[in-house]
Amino acid sequence: LLMKKYLENEARIRKGIDIVKQTDIGAMVKKRLRPFYPQSINLDTIQLQFVYIFLDEGNGGLPGYVLNSALQTSYLDRKNVDVISAHEAYHTITNSVFMDKFTRLFSATPTDTLANTQNLLWYMQIVSEEGIADLIDKKIIGSGKSPLAEEVNKLRKNETSRAEQRILQLDSLLSDTSGRLNFLSLTHILENGGHIPGRYMAERIKKANLLEKYIPQTGNPFQFFYL
């Protein structure tokens, strides 16, 4: 199905790649990201490679690389051709910050209890990253008339009630004094890759004018959840 989509949109994709080649994507992305990072993180010193390939959607989890969907990018106009790259670059950069903050935990000798703690922390980080990253691009994407807007608006259907349900489930996990946290229990609340409830939570943080409190704590999911 994805191959068929790429074939049907070949002309559009080629045009999109031409626009990317004519654009300083790195400079545009860093300008878009600056409001979401503290001054202690100098974005100008961070080297990122932006790659546009055969993917359904972008992926920013690989250190130093931002993998973009050539199809998704083709739906963006010239002014916002970097917006999804910025979302994915946020993951690339923030994930490294997160790992630096919790190096001792992730480098410790493996045990079942430790694995549960790591899984829970990973889940919280995914939720917080997706929440902030969605503040960067979803409003722009959702306001257009492309297939991207349709996808975003479809994902937002019943978003509030779904997010509230996931937050209640997470609260129950965090309150479990038996400490029996496991990866399987987390998969039940990892909806839409963490976008739910992440986006809901990030939008509430922003609405309450608390985003400036979180930014200096970037990479610390506990602060995100606390706010």
Short mmCIF file of C-alpha atoms in Angstrom, two decimals:
data_model
loop_
_atom_site.label_atom_id
_atom_site.label_comp_id
_atom_site.label_asym_id
_atom_site.label_seq_id
_atom_site.Cartn_x
_atom_site.Cartn_y
_atom_site.Cartn_z
CA LEU A 1 0.00 0.00 0.00
CA LEU A 2 2.84 2.38 0.85
CA MET A 3 4.60 1.58 -2.44
CA LYS A 4 1.37 2.35 -4.27
CA LYS A 5 1.11 5.72 -2.47
CA TYR A 6 4.68 6.59 -3.47
CA LEU A 7 4.01 5.63 -7.10
CA GLU A 8 0.80 7.67 -7.24
CA ASN A 9 2.60 10.70 -5.78
CA GLU A 10 5.89 10.37 -7.66
CA ALA A 11 5.67 13.78 -9.33
CA ARG A 12 4.76 15.48 -6.06
CA ILE A 13 7.61 13.72 -4.22
CA ARG A 14 10.17 14.74 -6.84
CA LYS A 15 9.00 18.35 -6.54
CA GLY A 16 9.21 18.13 -2.75
CA ILE A 17 12.76 16.81 -2.88
CA ASP A 18 13.72 19.65 -5.23
CA ILE A 19 12.39 22.14 -2.67
CA VAL A 20 14.37 20.40 0.10
CA LYS A 21 17.57 20.61 -1.98
CA GLN A 22 17.05 24.35 -2.44
CA THR A 23 16.47 24.90 1.28
CA ASP A 24 18.79 25.08 4.29
CA ILE A 25 16.69 22.61 6.28
CA GLY A 26 19.16 22.56 9.18
CA ALA A 27 18.96 26.33 9.70
CA MET A 28 15.17 26.35 9.45
CA VAL A 29 14.83 23.45 11.90
CA LYS A 30 17.13 25.02 14.48
CA LYS A 31 15.25 28.33 14.26
CA ARG A 32 12.00 26.47 14.85
CA LEU A 33 13.46 24.46 17.75
CA ARG A 34 15.15 27.29 19.69
CA PRO A 35 12.03 28.26 21.72
CA PHE A 36 11.85 24.67 23.02
CA TYR A 37 15.40 24.41 24.42
CA PRO A 38 17.26 26.22 27.21
CA GLN A 39 20.20 28.45 26.31
CA SER A 40 22.53 25.86 27.86
CA ILE A 41 21.88 23.66 24.82
CA ASN A 42 23.67 25.31 21.90
CA LEU A 43 21.83 24.05 18.84
CA ASP A 44 24.44 25.57 16.53
CA THR A 45 27.02 23.04 17.75
CA ILE A 46 24.75 20.05 17.04
CA GLN A 47 25.33 18.36 13.69
CA LEU A 48 22.31 16.65 12.16
CA GLN A 49 21.90 14.85 8.85
CA PHE A 50 18.43 15.15 7.30
CA VAL A 51 17.55 12.14 5.17
CA TYR A 52 14.43 11.84 2.97
CA ILE A 53 13.59 8.24 2.15
CA PHE A 54 10.90 5.60 1.63
CA LEU A 55 9.08 5.74 4.97
CA ASP A 56 5.46 5.98 6.05
CA GLU A 57 6.38 8.61 8.63
CA GLY A 58 9.51 10.27 9.96
CA ASN A 59 11.78 8.93 12.66
CA GLY A 60 14.12 10.96 14.83
CA GLY A 61 15.44 8.29 17.14
CA LEU A 62 18.87 7.74 15.56
CA PRO A 63 21.68 9.87 17.07
CA GLY A 64 22.86 12.49 14.58
CA TYR A 65 20.27 11.60 11.94
CA VAL A 66 16.72 12.72 11.21
CA LEU A 67 14.92 10.27 8.94
CA ASN A 68 12.06 11.81 7.01
CA SER A 69 9.27 10.36 4.91
CA ALA A 70 9.68 11.66 1.37
CA LEU A 71 5.90 11.26 0.94
CA GLN A 72 4.97 13.24 4.07
CA THR A 73 7.43 15.97 3.13
CA SER A 74 5.89 16.30 -0.33
CA TYR A 75 2.60 17.43 1.23
CA LEU A 76 4.25 20.44 2.93
CA ASP A 77 4.45 23.88 1.34
CA ARG A 78 7.78 25.62 0.84
CA LYS A 79 7.35 27.83 3.94
CA ASN A 80 6.83 24.82 6.22
CA VAL A 81 8.86 22.18 4.40
CA ASP A 82 10.99 21.74 7.54
CA VAL A 83 8.20 21.36 10.11
CA ILE A 84 8.11 17.55 10.31
CA SER A 85 11.92 17.48 10.24
CA ALA A 86 11.82 19.82 13.26
CA HIS A 87 9.49 17.45 15.10
CA GLU A 88 11.80 14.50 14.43
CA ALA A 89 14.94 16.53 15.19
CA TYR A 90 13.46 17.31 18.60
CA HIS A 91 13.45 13.56 19.28
CA THR A 92 17.03 13.12 18.04
CA ILE A 93 18.39 15.90 20.24
CA THR A 94 16.21 15.38 23.31
CA ASN A 95 16.76 11.65 23.42
CA SER A 96 20.51 12.27 23.76
CA VAL A 97 19.86 14.78 26.56
CA PHE A 98 17.63 12.24 28.31
CA MET A 99 20.25 9.47 28.05
CA ASP A 100 22.91 11.80 29.47
CA LYS A 101 20.70 12.61 32.46
CA PHE A 102 19.99 8.96 33.24
CA THR A 103 23.28 7.34 32.21
CA ARG A 104 23.77 5.62 35.58
CA LEU A 105 20.35 3.97 35.43
CA PHE A 106 20.73 2.64 31.90
CA SER A 107 24.32 1.48 32.35
CA ALA A 108 23.63 -0.38 35.61
CA THR A 109 23.86 -4.17 35.87
CA PRO A 110 20.60 -5.60 34.47
CA THR A 111 18.00 -7.06 36.82
CA ASP A 112 14.25 -7.67 36.45
CA THR A 113 13.45 -4.80 38.78
CA LEU A 114 15.83 -2.49 36.96
CA ALA A 115 14.32 -3.47 33.58
CA ASN A 116 10.86 -2.52 34.87
CA THR A 117 12.18 0.83 36.07
CA GLN A 118 13.89 1.44 32.71
CA ASN A 119 10.70 0.52 30.81
CA LEU A 120 8.61 2.90 32.88
CA LEU A 121 11.14 5.71 32.45
CA TRP A 122 11.29 5.07 28.68
CA TYR A 123 7.50 5.27 28.51
CA MET A 124 7.42 8.55 30.42
CA GLN A 125 10.14 9.98 28.17
CA ILE A 126 8.32 8.90 24.99
CA VAL A 127 5.14 10.59 26.22
CA SER A 128 6.93 13.82 27.16
CA GLU A 129 8.95 13.94 23.92
CA GLU A 130 5.93 13.34 21.70
CA GLY A 131 3.95 15.91 23.65
CA ILE A 132 6.47 18.72 23.16
CA ALA A 133 7.32 17.66 19.59
CA ASP A 134 3.62 17.84 18.69
CA LEU A 135 3.56 21.47 19.83
CA ILE A 136 6.11 22.11 17.07
CA ASP A 137 4.28 20.71 14.05
CA LYS A 138 0.74 19.46 14.64
CA LYS A 139 -1.02 22.85 14.63
CA ILE A 140 0.59 23.74 11.30
CA ILE A 141 -0.05 20.35 9.73
CA GLY A 142 -3.61 20.10 11.04
CA SER A 143 -4.64 23.48 9.64
CA GLY A 144 -3.87 22.58 6.01
CA LYS A 145 -5.90 20.69 3.44
CA SER A 146 -3.44 17.93 2.61
CA PRO A 147 -3.79 14.22 3.50
CA LEU A 148 -1.54 15.02 6.47
CA ALA A 149 -4.25 17.25 7.95
CA GLU A 150 -6.80 14.48 7.51
CA GLU A 151 -4.52 12.04 9.35
CA VAL A 152 -3.87 14.45 12.23
CA ASN A 153 -7.54 15.30 12.66
CA LYS A 154 -8.48 11.62 12.55
CA LEU A 155 -5.97 10.89 15.32
CA ARG A 156 -7.47 13.70 17.39
CA LYS A 157 -10.92 12.13 17.42
CA ASN A 158 -12.03 11.64 21.05
CA GLU A 159 -8.51 12.64 22.02
CA THR A 160 -9.41 14.17 25.39
CA SER A 161 -11.30 11.15 26.72
CA ARG A 162 -8.63 8.76 25.39
CA ALA A 163 -5.83 10.80 26.97
CA GLU A 164 -7.63 11.02 30.31
CA GLN A 165 -8.08 7.24 30.31
CA ARG A 166 -4.35 6.68 29.67
CA ILE A 167 -3.38 9.16 32.39
CA LEU A 168 -5.60 7.36 34.91
CA GLN A 169 -4.02 4.04 33.94
CA LEU A 170 -0.54 5.51 34.33
CA ASP A 171 -1.48 7.00 37.69
CA SER A 172 -2.57 3.53 38.79
CA LEU A 173 0.78 2.09 37.69
CA LEU A 174 2.74 4.77 39.52
CA SER A 175 0.68 4.13 42.67
CA ASP A 176 1.29 0.37 42.62
CA THR A 177 3.20 -0.23 45.85
CA SER A 178 3.95 -3.83 44.83
CA GLY A 179 6.32 -2.47 42.21
CA ARG A 180 5.18 -5.01 39.64
CA LEU A 181 5.70 -2.79 36.66
CA ASN A 182 6.42 -4.60 33.42
CA PHE A 183 6.67 -3.83 29.74
CA LEU A 184 3.39 -5.59 28.92
CA SER A 185 1.43 -3.39 31.29
CA LEU A 186 2.96 -0.33 29.64
CA THR A 187 2.03 -1.40 26.10
CA HIS A 188 -1.63 -1.13 27.08
CA ILE A 189 -1.25 2.61 27.68
CA LEU A 190 1.22 3.43 24.91
CA GLU A 191 -1.45 4.68 22.52
CA ASN A 192 -0.49 6.19 19.17
CA GLY A 193 3.19 5.83 20.04
CA GLY A 194 2.87 8.08 23.10
CA HIS A 195 1.22 10.98 21.25
CA ILE A 196 -1.73 10.17 23.47
CA PRO A 197 -1.61 11.32 26.23
CA GLY A 198 1.58 13.32 25.47
CA ARG A 199 -0.03 15.91 23.21
CA TYR A 200 -2.92 16.41 25.63
CA MET A 201 -0.50 16.94 28.54
CA ALA A 202 1.81 19.29 26.59
CA GLU A 203 -1.10 21.43 25.46
CA ARG A 204 -2.29 21.74 29.07
CA ILE A 205 1.21 22.71 30.18
CA LYS A 206 1.38 25.37 27.48
CA LYS A 207 -2.11 26.67 28.24
CA ALA A 208 -1.17 27.05 31.92
CA ASN A 209 1.93 29.07 30.91
CA LEU A 210 4.20 26.41 32.42
CA LEU A 211 6.15 25.57 29.26
CA GLU A 212 8.93 27.95 30.31
CA LYS A 213 9.26 25.97 33.54
CA TYR A 214 9.69 22.71 31.66
CA ILE A 215 12.17 23.86 29.01
CA PRO A 216 15.16 24.13 31.42
CA GLN A 217 14.31 20.55 32.51
CA THR A 218 14.23 19.13 28.96
CA GLY A 219 15.09 15.43 29.05
CA ASN A 220 13.55 14.99 32.51
CA PRO A 221 10.15 13.32 32.01
CA PHE A 222 9.35 13.55 35.74
CA GLN A 223 9.21 17.34 35.43
CA PHE A 224 6.89 17.03 32.41
CA PHE A 225 4.50 14.76 34.30
CA TYR A 226 4.70 16.92 37.43
CA LEU A 227 3.70 20.04 35.51
#
